[in-house]
Amino acid sequence: MDMKLEVVVVPVADVDRAKDFYTGLGWRLDADVTTGEDFRVIQVTPPGSLCSVIFGTGVSATEPGSARGLHLTVEDVVAAREELVGRGVEVSEVFHDAGGVFHRADTEGRVAGPDAERRSYCSFASFSDPDGNEWVFQEITERLPGR
């Protein structure tokens, strides 16, 4: 049976601020539904993604800003970084891991600049939403077999 990731819930403190941030990234606003003072759900989708992001009031019991390591794959991490910087978002410099594979938690093992060989899956940049939820760009130019 196929299983596809459809939605990721991101905990936020200020729903309208989060809506402005994510739509300001150029993400499509799919829904903004309120069914009472204690429930509002907003769904946005990054360009080209089949998976959406939901946040709102009464949507998550998780602490706002606690989401970490949410990955967005891009074909060119340098261009993706520049696009967000152009939209006024603070984005880390492009980096790769000292071990040459996937990056580690936080900033440990980060080496400035993209992977020297620009291998797929090995170059990154990170940014956070206004609540501190962490997103990571991962450059993928060639998928692993079966992907």
Short mmCIF file of N, CA, C and O in Angstrom, two decimals:
data_model
loop_
_atom_site.label_atom_id
_atom_site.label_comp_id
_atom_site.label_asym_id
_atom_site.label_seq_id
_atom_site.Cartn_x
_atom_site.Cartn_y
_atom_site.Cartn_z
N MET A 1 0.84 -1.17 0.00
CA MET A 1 0.00 0.00 0.00
C MET A 1 0.89 1.24 0.00
O MET A 1 1.79 1.36 0.82
N ASP A 2 0.64 2.19 -0.91
CA ASP A 2 1.37 3.45 -0.92
C ASP A 2 0.99 4.25 0.31
O ASP A 2 -0.17 4.26 0.74
N MET A 3 1.97 4.94 0.88
CA MET A 3 1.74 5.87 1.98
C MET A 3 2.44 7.16 1.61
O MET A 3 3.64 7.16 1.36
N LYS A 4 1.70 8.23 1.58
CA LYS A 4 2.26 9.52 1.18
C LYS A 4 2.08 10.52 2.31
O LYS A 4 1.00 10.63 2.88
N LEU A 5 3.14 11.25 2.60
CA LEU A 5 3.05 12.29 3.60
C LEU A 5 2.22 13.43 3.03
O LEU A 5 2.52 13.98 1.98
N GLU A 6 1.13 13.77 3.69
CA GLU A 6 0.17 14.74 3.20
C GLU A 6 0.30 16.09 3.88
O GLU A 6 0.24 17.13 3.26
N VAL A 7 0.43 16.07 5.23
CA VAL A 7 0.40 17.30 6.00
C VAL A 7 1.41 17.22 7.14
O VAL A 7 1.56 16.18 7.77
N VAL A 8 2.06 18.34 7.40
CA VAL A 8 2.91 18.50 8.57
C VAL A 8 2.30 19.62 9.40
O VAL A 8 1.98 20.69 8.87
N VAL A 9 2.10 19.39 10.70
CA VAL A 9 1.55 20.40 11.59
C VAL A 9 2.70 21.15 12.24
O VAL A 9 3.62 20.53 12.79
N VAL A 10 2.64 22.48 12.17
CA VAL A 10 3.68 23.33 12.74
C VAL A 10 3.04 24.16 13.86
O VAL A 10 2.07 24.88 13.61
N PRO A 11 3.57 24.07 15.08
CA PRO A 11 2.98 24.82 16.19
C PRO A 11 3.43 26.29 16.18
O PRO A 11 4.61 26.59 16.12
N VAL A 12 2.44 27.19 16.22
CA VAL A 12 2.73 28.62 16.20
C VAL A 12 1.98 29.33 17.32
O VAL A 12 0.95 28.86 17.79
N ALA A 13 2.49 30.50 17.73
CA ALA A 13 1.85 31.29 18.77
C ALA A 13 0.88 32.31 18.20
O ALA A 13 -0.19 32.55 18.76
N ASP A 14 1.23 32.91 17.07
CA ASP A 14 0.42 33.95 16.46
C ASP A 14 0.05 33.49 15.05
O ASP A 14 0.88 33.50 14.14
N VAL A 15 -1.19 33.09 14.88
CA VAL A 15 -1.65 32.49 13.63
C VAL A 15 -1.55 33.46 12.46
O VAL A 15 -1.07 33.09 11.38
N ASP A 16 -1.96 34.70 12.65
CA ASP A 16 -1.91 35.66 11.54
C ASP A 16 -0.47 35.99 11.15
O ASP A 16 -0.15 36.14 9.98
N ARG A 17 0.40 36.11 12.14
CA ARG A 17 1.83 36.36 11.85
C ARG A 17 2.40 35.19 11.05
O ARG A 17 3.13 35.40 10.08
N ALA A 18 2.07 33.97 11.45
CA ALA A 18 2.55 32.78 10.73
C ALA A 18 1.98 32.76 9.31
O ALA A 18 2.71 32.45 8.35
N LYS A 19 0.72 33.08 9.16
CA LYS A 19 0.10 33.11 7.83
C LYS A 19 0.83 34.10 6.94
O LYS A 19 1.16 33.80 5.78
N ASP A 20 1.09 35.30 7.47
CA ASP A 20 1.82 36.32 6.69
C ASP A 20 3.22 35.84 6.32
O ASP A 20 3.67 36.05 5.19
N PHE A 21 3.89 35.18 7.24
CA PHE A 21 5.25 34.70 6.98
C PHE A 21 5.25 33.66 5.86
O PHE A 21 5.98 33.79 4.88
N TYR A 22 4.43 32.64 6.01
CA TYR A 22 4.46 31.53 5.04
C TYR A 22 3.93 31.95 3.66
O TYR A 22 4.49 31.56 2.65
N THR A 23 2.90 32.76 3.62
CA THR A 23 2.44 33.23 2.31
C THR A 23 3.47 34.21 1.72
O THR A 23 3.62 34.28 0.50
N GLY A 24 4.20 34.90 2.59
CA GLY A 24 5.27 35.80 2.14
C GLY A 24 6.45 35.04 1.53
O GLY A 24 7.24 35.62 0.78
N LEU A 25 6.55 33.75 1.84
CA LEU A 25 7.57 32.90 1.22
C LEU A 25 7.17 32.50 -0.20
O LEU A 25 7.95 31.89 -0.93
N GLY A 26 5.92 32.80 -0.55
CA GLY A 26 5.41 32.38 -1.85
C GLY A 26 4.66 31.07 -1.78
O GLY A 26 4.36 30.45 -2.81
N TRP A 27 4.35 30.61 -0.55
CA TRP A 27 3.61 29.38 -0.39
C TRP A 27 2.13 29.64 -0.65
O TRP A 27 1.58 30.68 -0.25
N ARG A 28 1.47 28.70 -1.31
CA ARG A 28 0.07 28.82 -1.67
C ARG A 28 -0.81 28.69 -0.42
O ARG A 28 -0.64 27.77 0.38
N LEU A 29 -1.76 29.60 -0.27
CA LEU A 29 -2.74 29.50 0.81
C LEU A 29 -3.87 28.61 0.32
O LEU A 29 -4.58 28.94 -0.62
N ASP A 30 -4.00 27.44 0.93
CA ASP A 30 -5.02 26.46 0.53
C ASP A 30 -6.31 26.62 1.32
O ASP A 30 -7.40 26.39 0.79
N ALA A 31 -6.18 26.97 2.59
CA ALA A 31 -7.37 27.06 3.44
C ALA A 31 -7.11 27.97 4.63
O ALA A 31 -5.99 28.03 5.14
N ASP A 32 -8.14 28.65 5.05
CA ASP A 32 -8.15 29.43 6.29
C ASP A 32 -9.57 29.29 6.82
O ASP A 32 -10.49 29.98 6.39
N VAL A 33 -9.76 28.32 7.74
CA VAL A 33 -11.10 27.96 8.21
C VAL A 33 -11.19 28.16 9.72
O VAL A 33 -10.34 27.68 10.46
N THR A 34 -12.22 28.86 10.12
CA THR A 34 -12.50 29.08 11.54
C THR A 34 -13.87 28.49 11.85
O THR A 34 -14.83 28.77 11.14
N THR A 35 -13.94 27.68 12.91
CA THR A 35 -15.24 27.12 13.31
C THR A 35 -15.63 27.58 14.71
O THR A 35 -16.58 27.05 15.27
N GLY A 36 -14.90 28.53 15.25
CA GLY A 36 -15.19 29.06 16.58
C GLY A 36 -13.95 29.74 17.11
O GLY A 36 -12.89 29.73 16.48
N GLU A 37 -14.07 30.37 18.29
CA GLU A 37 -12.94 31.09 18.87
C GLU A 37 -11.77 30.18 19.20
O GLU A 37 -10.63 30.62 19.25
N ASP A 38 -12.03 28.90 19.42
CA ASP A 38 -10.98 27.98 19.85
C ASP A 38 -10.46 27.08 18.74
O ASP A 38 -9.65 26.17 18.99
N PHE A 39 -10.91 27.31 17.48
CA PHE A 39 -10.40 26.47 16.40
C PHE A 39 -10.32 27.23 15.09
O PHE A 39 -11.33 27.73 14.57
N ARG A 40 -9.10 27.31 14.58
CA ARG A 40 -8.83 27.91 13.27
C ARG A 40 -7.69 27.11 12.65
O ARG A 40 -6.69 26.85 13.29
N VAL A 41 -7.87 26.72 11.41
CA VAL A 41 -6.82 25.96 10.73
C VAL A 41 -6.45 26.67 9.43
O VAL A 41 -7.32 27.07 8.66
N ILE A 42 -5.15 26.83 9.25
CA ILE A 42 -4.62 27.40 8.01
C ILE A 42 -3.75 26.35 7.37
O ILE A 42 -2.93 25.70 8.04
N GLN A 43 -3.93 26.16 6.07
CA GLN A 43 -3.11 25.21 5.32
C GLN A 43 -2.41 25.97 4.20
O GLN A 43 -3.05 26.69 3.44
N VAL A 44 -1.09 25.79 4.11
CA VAL A 44 -0.28 26.38 3.05
C VAL A 44 0.56 25.27 2.42
O VAL A 44 0.84 24.25 3.06
N THR A 45 0.95 25.47 1.17
CA THR A 45 1.75 24.47 0.47
C THR A 45 2.93 25.14 -0.22
O THR A 45 2.73 26.08 -1.00
N PRO A 46 4.15 24.64 0.06
CA PRO A 46 5.32 25.18 -0.64
C PRO A 46 5.21 24.91 -2.15
O PRO A 46 4.63 23.89 -2.55
N PRO A 47 5.77 25.79 -2.99
CA PRO A 47 5.72 25.59 -4.43
C PRO A 47 6.29 24.22 -4.82
O PRO A 47 7.37 23.85 -4.38
N GLY A 48 5.54 23.48 -5.61
CA GLY A 48 5.99 22.18 -6.11
C GLY A 48 5.83 21.03 -5.16
O GLY A 48 6.12 19.89 -5.50
N SER A 49 5.37 21.28 -3.94
CA SER A 49 5.25 20.22 -2.94
C SER A 49 3.90 19.52 -3.02
O SER A 49 2.88 20.14 -3.30
N LEU A 50 3.90 18.23 -2.74
CA LEU A 50 2.66 17.48 -2.60
C LEU A 50 2.22 17.43 -1.14
O LEU A 50 1.12 17.00 -0.84
N CYS A 51 3.10 17.86 -0.24
CA CYS A 51 2.80 17.88 1.19
C CYS A 51 2.54 19.32 1.62
O CYS A 51 3.27 20.24 1.23
N SER A 52 1.50 19.52 2.42
CA SER A 52 1.15 20.84 2.91
C SER A 52 1.56 21.01 4.37
O SER A 52 1.91 20.05 5.05
N VAL A 53 1.46 22.24 4.84
CA VAL A 53 1.75 22.59 6.22
C VAL A 53 0.49 23.19 6.83
O VAL A 53 -0.19 24.00 6.19
N ILE A 54 0.16 22.75 8.03
CA ILE A 54 -1.02 23.25 8.74
C ILE A 54 -0.57 23.86 10.05
O ILE A 54 0.30 23.34 10.74
N PHE A 55 -1.20 24.97 10.41
CA PHE A 55 -1.02 25.60 11.72
C PHE A 55 -2.31 26.32 12.06
O PHE A 55 -3.18 26.46 11.20
N GLY A 56 -2.44 26.74 13.29
CA GLY A 56 -3.65 27.46 13.66
C GLY A 56 -3.89 27.47 15.15
O GLY A 56 -2.98 27.28 15.95
N THR A 57 -5.14 27.67 15.51
CA THR A 57 -5.58 27.68 16.90
C THR A 57 -6.30 26.36 17.17
O THR A 57 -7.17 25.96 16.41
N GLY A 58 -5.89 25.67 18.24
CA GLY A 58 -6.51 24.40 18.57
C GLY A 58 -6.09 23.26 17.65
O GLY A 58 -6.73 22.21 17.62
N VAL A 59 -5.01 23.45 16.91
CA VAL A 59 -4.54 22.46 15.95
C VAL A 59 -3.42 21.59 16.53
O VAL A 59 -3.29 20.43 16.18
N SER A 60 -2.63 22.17 17.43
CA SER A 60 -1.50 21.44 18.01
C SER A 60 -1.35 21.78 19.48
O SER A 60 -1.50 22.95 19.86
N ALA A 61 -1.04 20.78 20.28
CA ALA A 61 -0.77 21.00 21.70
C ALA A 61 0.73 21.16 21.95
O ALA A 61 1.16 21.35 23.07
N THR A 62 1.51 21.10 20.88
CA THR A 62 2.96 21.21 20.98
C THR A 62 3.36 22.67 21.18
O THR A 62 2.71 23.59 20.67
N GLU A 63 4.45 22.89 21.88
CA GLU A 63 4.96 24.23 22.15
C GLU A 63 5.29 24.97 20.85
O GLU A 63 6.00 24.44 20.00
N PRO A 64 4.77 26.19 20.67
CA PRO A 64 5.10 26.97 19.47
C PRO A 64 6.61 27.09 19.29
O PRO A 64 7.35 27.31 20.25
N GLY A 65 7.06 26.89 18.06
CA GLY A 65 8.47 27.01 17.74
C GLY A 65 9.29 25.77 18.01
O GLY A 65 10.51 25.78 17.87
N SER A 66 8.66 24.67 18.35
CA SER A 66 9.41 23.46 18.73
C SER A 66 9.70 22.52 17.57
O SER A 66 10.41 21.53 17.73
N ALA A 67 9.17 22.80 16.39
CA ALA A 67 9.44 21.93 15.24
C ALA A 67 10.87 22.15 14.75
O ALA A 67 11.32 23.28 14.59
N ARG A 68 11.58 21.06 14.52
CA ARG A 68 12.98 21.12 14.09
C ARG A 68 13.19 20.18 12.91
O ARG A 68 12.55 19.13 12.80
N GLY A 69 14.11 20.56 12.04
CA GLY A 69 14.53 19.66 10.97
C GLY A 69 13.50 19.41 9.90
O GLY A 69 13.49 18.35 9.29
N LEU A 70 12.62 20.36 9.66
CA LEU A 70 11.66 20.23 8.58
C LEU A 70 12.39 20.52 7.28
O LEU A 70 12.92 21.61 7.09
N HIS A 71 12.47 19.54 6.40
CA HIS A 71 13.28 19.67 5.18
C HIS A 71 12.46 20.01 3.94
O HIS A 71 11.42 19.41 3.69
N LEU A 72 12.97 20.96 3.21
CA LEU A 72 12.43 21.33 1.90
C LEU A 72 13.52 21.02 0.89
O LEU A 72 14.65 21.51 1.00
N THR A 73 13.23 20.17 -0.07
CA THR A 73 14.24 19.84 -1.06
C THR A 73 14.19 20.85 -2.21
O THR A 73 13.11 21.27 -2.63
N VAL A 74 15.37 21.22 -2.67
CA VAL A 74 15.51 22.19 -3.76
C VAL A 74 16.58 21.70 -4.72
O VAL A 74 17.48 20.95 -4.34
N GLU A 75 16.49 22.13 -5.97
CA GLU A 75 17.49 21.75 -6.97
C GLU A 75 18.76 22.57 -6.86
O GLU A 75 19.83 22.13 -7.28
N ASP A 76 18.65 23.78 -6.31
CA ASP A 76 19.80 24.67 -6.18
C ASP A 76 19.69 25.41 -4.86
O ASP A 76 18.91 26.35 -4.72
N VAL A 77 20.46 24.97 -3.87
CA VAL A 77 20.36 25.54 -2.53
C VAL A 77 20.79 27.00 -2.49
O VAL A 77 20.24 27.80 -1.74
N VAL A 78 21.76 27.37 -3.32
CA VAL A 78 22.22 28.76 -3.37
C VAL A 78 21.10 29.66 -3.89
O VAL A 78 20.80 30.70 -3.29
N ALA A 79 20.45 29.26 -4.97
CA ALA A 79 19.35 30.04 -5.53
C ALA A 79 18.16 30.10 -4.57
O ALA A 79 17.52 31.15 -4.43
N ALA A 80 17.84 28.99 -3.91
CA ALA A 80 16.73 28.96 -2.96
C ALA A 80 17.01 29.91 -1.80
O ALA A 80 16.12 30.65 -1.36
N ARG A 81 18.24 29.90 -1.32
CA ARG A 81 18.62 30.80 -0.24
C ARG A 81 18.47 32.26 -0.68
O ARG A 81 17.89 33.08 0.02
N GLU A 82 18.98 32.56 -1.86
CA GLU A 82 18.90 33.94 -2.37
C GLU A 82 17.45 34.39 -2.53
O GLU A 82 17.12 35.55 -2.25
N GLU A 83 16.59 33.49 -2.97
CA GLU A 83 15.17 33.84 -3.14
C GLU A 83 14.55 34.24 -1.81
O GLU A 83 13.85 35.25 -1.71
N LEU A 84 14.80 33.47 -0.76
CA LEU A 84 14.22 33.80 0.54
C LEU A 84 14.84 35.06 1.13
O LEU A 84 14.13 35.88 1.72
N VAL A 85 16.13 35.22 0.97
CA VAL A 85 16.78 36.45 1.44
C VAL A 85 16.15 37.65 0.73
O VAL A 85 15.87 38.68 1.35
N GLY A 86 15.87 37.52 -0.57
CA GLY A 86 15.21 38.56 -1.32
C GLY A 86 13.81 38.87 -0.82
O GLY A 86 13.28 39.96 -1.05
N ARG A 87 13.20 37.92 -0.13
CA ARG A 87 11.86 38.13 0.45
C ARG A 87 11.96 38.62 1.89
O ARG A 87 10.97 38.68 2.61
N GLY A 88 13.18 38.93 2.34
CA GLY A 88 13.37 39.47 3.68
C GLY A 88 13.53 38.45 4.78
O GLY A 88 13.45 38.78 5.96
N VAL A 89 13.77 37.19 4.43
CA VAL A 89 13.91 36.13 5.43
C VAL A 89 15.39 35.96 5.78
O VAL A 89 16.26 35.98 4.91
N GLU A 90 15.67 35.80 7.06
CA GLU A 90 17.03 35.53 7.51
C GLU A 90 17.32 34.05 7.28
O GLU A 90 16.65 33.19 7.86
N VAL A 91 18.31 33.76 6.43
CA VAL A 91 18.65 32.38 6.08
C VAL A 91 20.13 32.18 6.37
O VAL A 91 20.95 33.07 6.09
N SER A 92 20.48 31.02 6.91
CA SER A 92 21.88 30.73 7.17
C SER A 92 22.66 30.75 5.86
O SER A 92 22.09 30.68 4.78
N GLU A 93 23.96 30.80 5.99
CA GLU A 93 24.80 30.60 4.81
C GLU A 93 24.64 29.15 4.39
O GLU A 93 24.27 28.29 5.20
N VAL A 94 24.92 28.87 3.14
CA VAL A 94 24.90 27.48 2.67
C VAL A 94 26.02 26.73 3.40
O VAL A 94 27.09 27.27 3.65
N PHE A 95 25.74 25.48 3.75
CA PHE A 95 26.72 24.67 4.47
C PHE A 95 26.62 23.21 4.06
O PHE A 95 25.67 22.79 3.42
N HIS A 96 27.65 22.47 4.43
CA HIS A 96 27.64 21.01 4.29
C HIS A 96 28.21 20.44 5.58
O HIS A 96 28.74 21.18 6.41
N ASP A 97 28.11 19.13 5.76
CA ASP A 97 28.56 18.50 6.99
C ASP A 97 30.01 18.06 6.87
O ASP A 97 30.45 17.59 5.82
N ALA A 98 30.74 18.20 7.95
CA ALA A 98 32.15 17.80 7.97
C ALA A 98 32.32 16.33 7.62
O ALA A 98 33.33 15.94 7.04
N GLY A 99 31.33 15.51 7.95
CA GLY A 99 31.41 14.08 7.64
C GLY A 99 31.02 13.76 6.21
O GLY A 99 31.17 12.63 5.76
N GLY A 100 30.50 14.75 5.50
CA GLY A 100 30.20 14.58 4.09
C GLY A 100 28.87 13.95 3.77
O GLY A 100 28.59 13.66 2.61
N VAL A 101 28.05 13.70 4.77
CA VAL A 101 26.76 13.08 4.49
C VAL A 101 25.67 14.04 4.95
O VAL A 101 25.71 15.21 4.62
N PHE A 102 24.71 13.56 5.70
CA PHE A 102 23.62 14.37 6.22
C PHE A 102 24.13 15.29 7.33
O PHE A 102 25.08 14.96 8.01
N HIS A 103 23.48 16.43 7.52
CA HIS A 103 23.93 17.36 8.57
C HIS A 103 23.50 16.86 9.95
O HIS A 103 22.58 16.09 10.09
N ARG A 104 24.19 17.36 10.95
CA ARG A 104 23.89 17.00 12.34
C ARG A 104 22.92 18.01 12.95
O ARG A 104 22.66 19.05 12.35
N ALA A 105 22.45 17.71 14.14
CA ALA A 105 21.57 18.64 14.84
C ALA A 105 22.32 19.93 15.17
O ALA A 105 23.53 19.94 15.34
N ASP A 106 21.57 21.00 15.23
CA ASP A 106 22.12 22.33 15.52
C ASP A 106 23.20 22.69 14.51
O ASP A 106 23.05 22.42 13.34
N THR A 107 24.30 23.28 14.97
CA THR A 107 25.33 23.74 14.03
C THR A 107 26.61 22.91 14.11
O THR A 107 27.58 23.22 13.43
N GLU A 108 26.62 21.89 14.92
CA GLU A 108 27.81 21.04 15.06
C GLU A 108 28.17 20.40 13.72
O GLU A 108 27.32 19.88 13.00
N GLY A 109 29.43 20.46 13.37
CA GLY A 109 29.92 19.81 12.17
C GLY A 109 29.64 20.54 10.87
O GLY A 109 29.94 20.03 9.79
N ARG A 110 29.10 21.75 10.97
CA ARG A 110 28.82 22.50 9.74
C ARG A 110 30.09 23.09 9.16
O ARG A 110 30.92 23.66 9.86
N VAL A 111 30.20 22.97 7.85
CA VAL A 111 31.31 23.57 7.12
C VAL A 111 30.71 24.56 6.13
O VAL A 111 29.75 24.23 5.42
N ALA A 112 31.28 25.77 6.10
CA ALA A 112 30.74 26.81 5.23
C ALA A 112 30.81 26.41 3.76
O ALA A 112 31.77 25.77 3.32
N GLY A 113 29.77 26.78 3.04
CA GLY A 113 29.72 26.54 1.60
C GLY A 113 29.06 25.23 1.26
O GLY A 113 28.91 24.34 2.10
N PRO A 114 28.66 25.09 -0.01
CA PRO A 114 28.06 23.83 -0.45
C PRO A 114 29.09 22.71 -0.47
O PRO A 114 30.30 22.96 -0.43
N ASP A 115 28.61 21.49 -0.54
CA ASP A 115 29.49 20.34 -0.70
C ASP A 115 30.44 20.60 -1.86
O ASP A 115 30.00 21.07 -2.93
N ALA A 116 31.72 20.31 -1.67
CA ALA A 116 32.74 20.63 -2.69
C ALA A 116 32.43 20.01 -4.05
O ALA A 116 32.72 20.61 -5.09
N GLU A 117 31.82 18.84 -4.05
CA GLU A 117 31.49 18.16 -5.31
C GLU A 117 30.04 18.40 -5.74
O GLU A 117 29.61 17.87 -6.75
N ARG A 118 29.31 19.19 -4.93
CA ARG A 118 27.89 19.46 -5.15
C ARG A 118 27.10 18.17 -5.31
O ARG A 118 26.18 18.07 -6.13
N ARG A 119 27.47 17.15 -4.48
CA ARG A 119 26.73 15.90 -4.50
C ARG A 119 25.31 16.11 -4.00
O ARG A 119 25.06 16.94 -3.12
N SER A 120 24.40 15.38 -4.55
CA SER A 120 23.02 15.41 -4.12
C SER A 120 22.93 15.03 -2.64
O SER A 120 23.68 14.18 -2.17
N TYR A 121 22.02 15.66 -1.94
CA TYR A 121 21.72 15.40 -0.53
C TYR A 121 22.75 15.97 0.44
O TYR A 121 22.64 15.75 1.63
N CYS A 122 23.75 16.70 -0.02
CA CYS A 122 24.87 17.08 0.85
C CYS A 122 25.03 18.57 1.11
O CYS A 122 25.94 18.95 1.85
N SER A 123 24.20 19.42 0.53
CA SER A 123 24.33 20.87 0.76
C SER A 123 23.02 21.40 1.35
O SER A 123 21.93 21.00 0.92
N PHE A 124 23.15 22.34 2.29
CA PHE A 124 22.01 22.80 3.08
C PHE A 124 22.04 24.30 3.34
O PHE A 124 23.09 24.93 3.25
N ALA A 125 20.92 24.84 3.74
CA ALA A 125 20.79 26.17 4.32
C ALA A 125 19.56 26.10 5.23
O ALA A 125 18.65 25.30 4.97
N SER A 126 19.54 26.88 6.28
CA SER A 126 18.41 26.79 7.21
C SER A 126 17.82 28.16 7.51
O SER A 126 18.48 29.19 7.38
N PHE A 127 16.55 28.15 7.91
CA PHE A 127 15.86 29.36 8.32
C PHE A 127 14.78 28.96 9.32
O PHE A 127 14.45 27.78 9.46
N SER A 128 14.24 29.95 10.00
CA SER A 128 13.18 29.70 10.98
C SER A 128 12.02 30.64 10.73
O SER A 128 12.20 31.75 10.22
N ASP A 129 10.83 30.18 11.13
CA ASP A 129 9.67 31.06 11.06
C ASP A 129 9.70 31.98 12.29
O ASP A 129 10.59 31.86 13.14
N PRO A 130 8.79 32.93 12.40
CA PRO A 130 8.83 33.88 13.53
C PRO A 130 8.74 33.23 14.91
O PRO A 130 9.16 33.82 15.89
N ASP A 131 8.20 32.01 14.99
CA ASP A 131 8.12 31.33 16.28
C ASP A 131 9.38 30.52 16.59
O ASP A 131 9.54 30.04 17.71
N GLY A 132 10.24 30.30 15.60
CA GLY A 132 11.45 29.52 15.80
C GLY A 132 11.38 28.11 15.25
O GLY A 132 12.31 27.33 15.45
N ASN A 133 10.30 27.74 14.57
CA ASN A 133 10.25 26.44 13.90
C ASN A 133 11.33 26.44 12.82
O ASN A 133 11.42 27.38 12.03
N GLU A 134 12.15 25.39 12.82
CA GLU A 134 13.33 25.35 11.94
C GLU A 134 13.08 24.58 10.65
O GLU A 134 12.60 23.45 10.68
N TRP A 135 13.42 25.21 9.55
CA TRP A 135 13.33 24.62 8.23
C TRP A 135 14.72 24.50 7.64
O TRP A 135 15.58 25.34 7.89
N VAL A 136 14.95 23.46 6.85
CA VAL A 136 16.24 23.24 6.21
C VAL A 136 16.03 23.02 4.72
O VAL A 136 15.21 22.18 4.33
N PHE A 137 16.75 23.78 3.91
CA PHE A 137 16.81 23.47 2.48
C PHE A 137 17.84 22.37 2.30
O PHE A 137 18.94 22.44 2.87
N GLN A 138 17.52 21.38 1.51
CA GLN A 138 18.47 20.32 1.16
C GLN A 138 18.52 20.25 -0.36
O GLN A 138 17.49 20.07 -1.01
N GLU A 139 19.72 20.37 -0.90
CA GLU A 139 19.88 20.34 -2.35
C GLU A 139 19.88 18.90 -2.85
O GLU A 139 20.68 18.08 -2.40
N ILE A 140 18.96 18.61 -3.77
CA ILE A 140 18.90 17.29 -4.40
C ILE A 140 18.81 17.51 -5.90
O ILE A 140 17.84 18.07 -6.40
N THR A 141 19.85 17.05 -6.59
CA THR A 141 19.88 17.19 -8.04
C THR A 141 19.69 15.82 -8.72
O THR A 141 19.29 15.76 -9.87
N GLU A 142 20.00 14.78 -7.98
CA GLU A 142 19.82 13.42 -8.49
C GLU A 142 19.36 12.55 -7.34
O GLU A 142 20.03 12.45 -6.32
N ARG A 143 18.22 11.92 -7.51
CA ARG A 143 17.64 11.12 -6.43
C ARG A 143 18.32 9.76 -6.32
O ARG A 143 18.83 9.21 -7.30
N LEU A 144 18.30 9.22 -5.11
CA LEU A 144 18.79 7.87 -4.88
C LEU A 144 17.92 6.89 -5.66
O LEU A 144 16.74 7.16 -5.90
N PRO A 145 18.43 5.75 -6.01
CA PRO A 145 17.62 4.76 -6.76
C PRO A 145 16.33 4.42 -6.00
O PRO A 145 16.34 4.30 -4.78
N GLY A 146 15.25 4.30 -6.74
CA GLY A 146 13.96 3.97 -6.14
C GLY A 146 13.18 5.16 -5.66
O GLY A 146 12.05 5.03 -5.20
N ARG A 147 13.77 6.34 -5.71
CA ARG A 147 13.09 7.54 -5.25
C ARG A 147 12.47 8.21 -6.44
O ARG A 147 12.26 9.14 -6.81
#
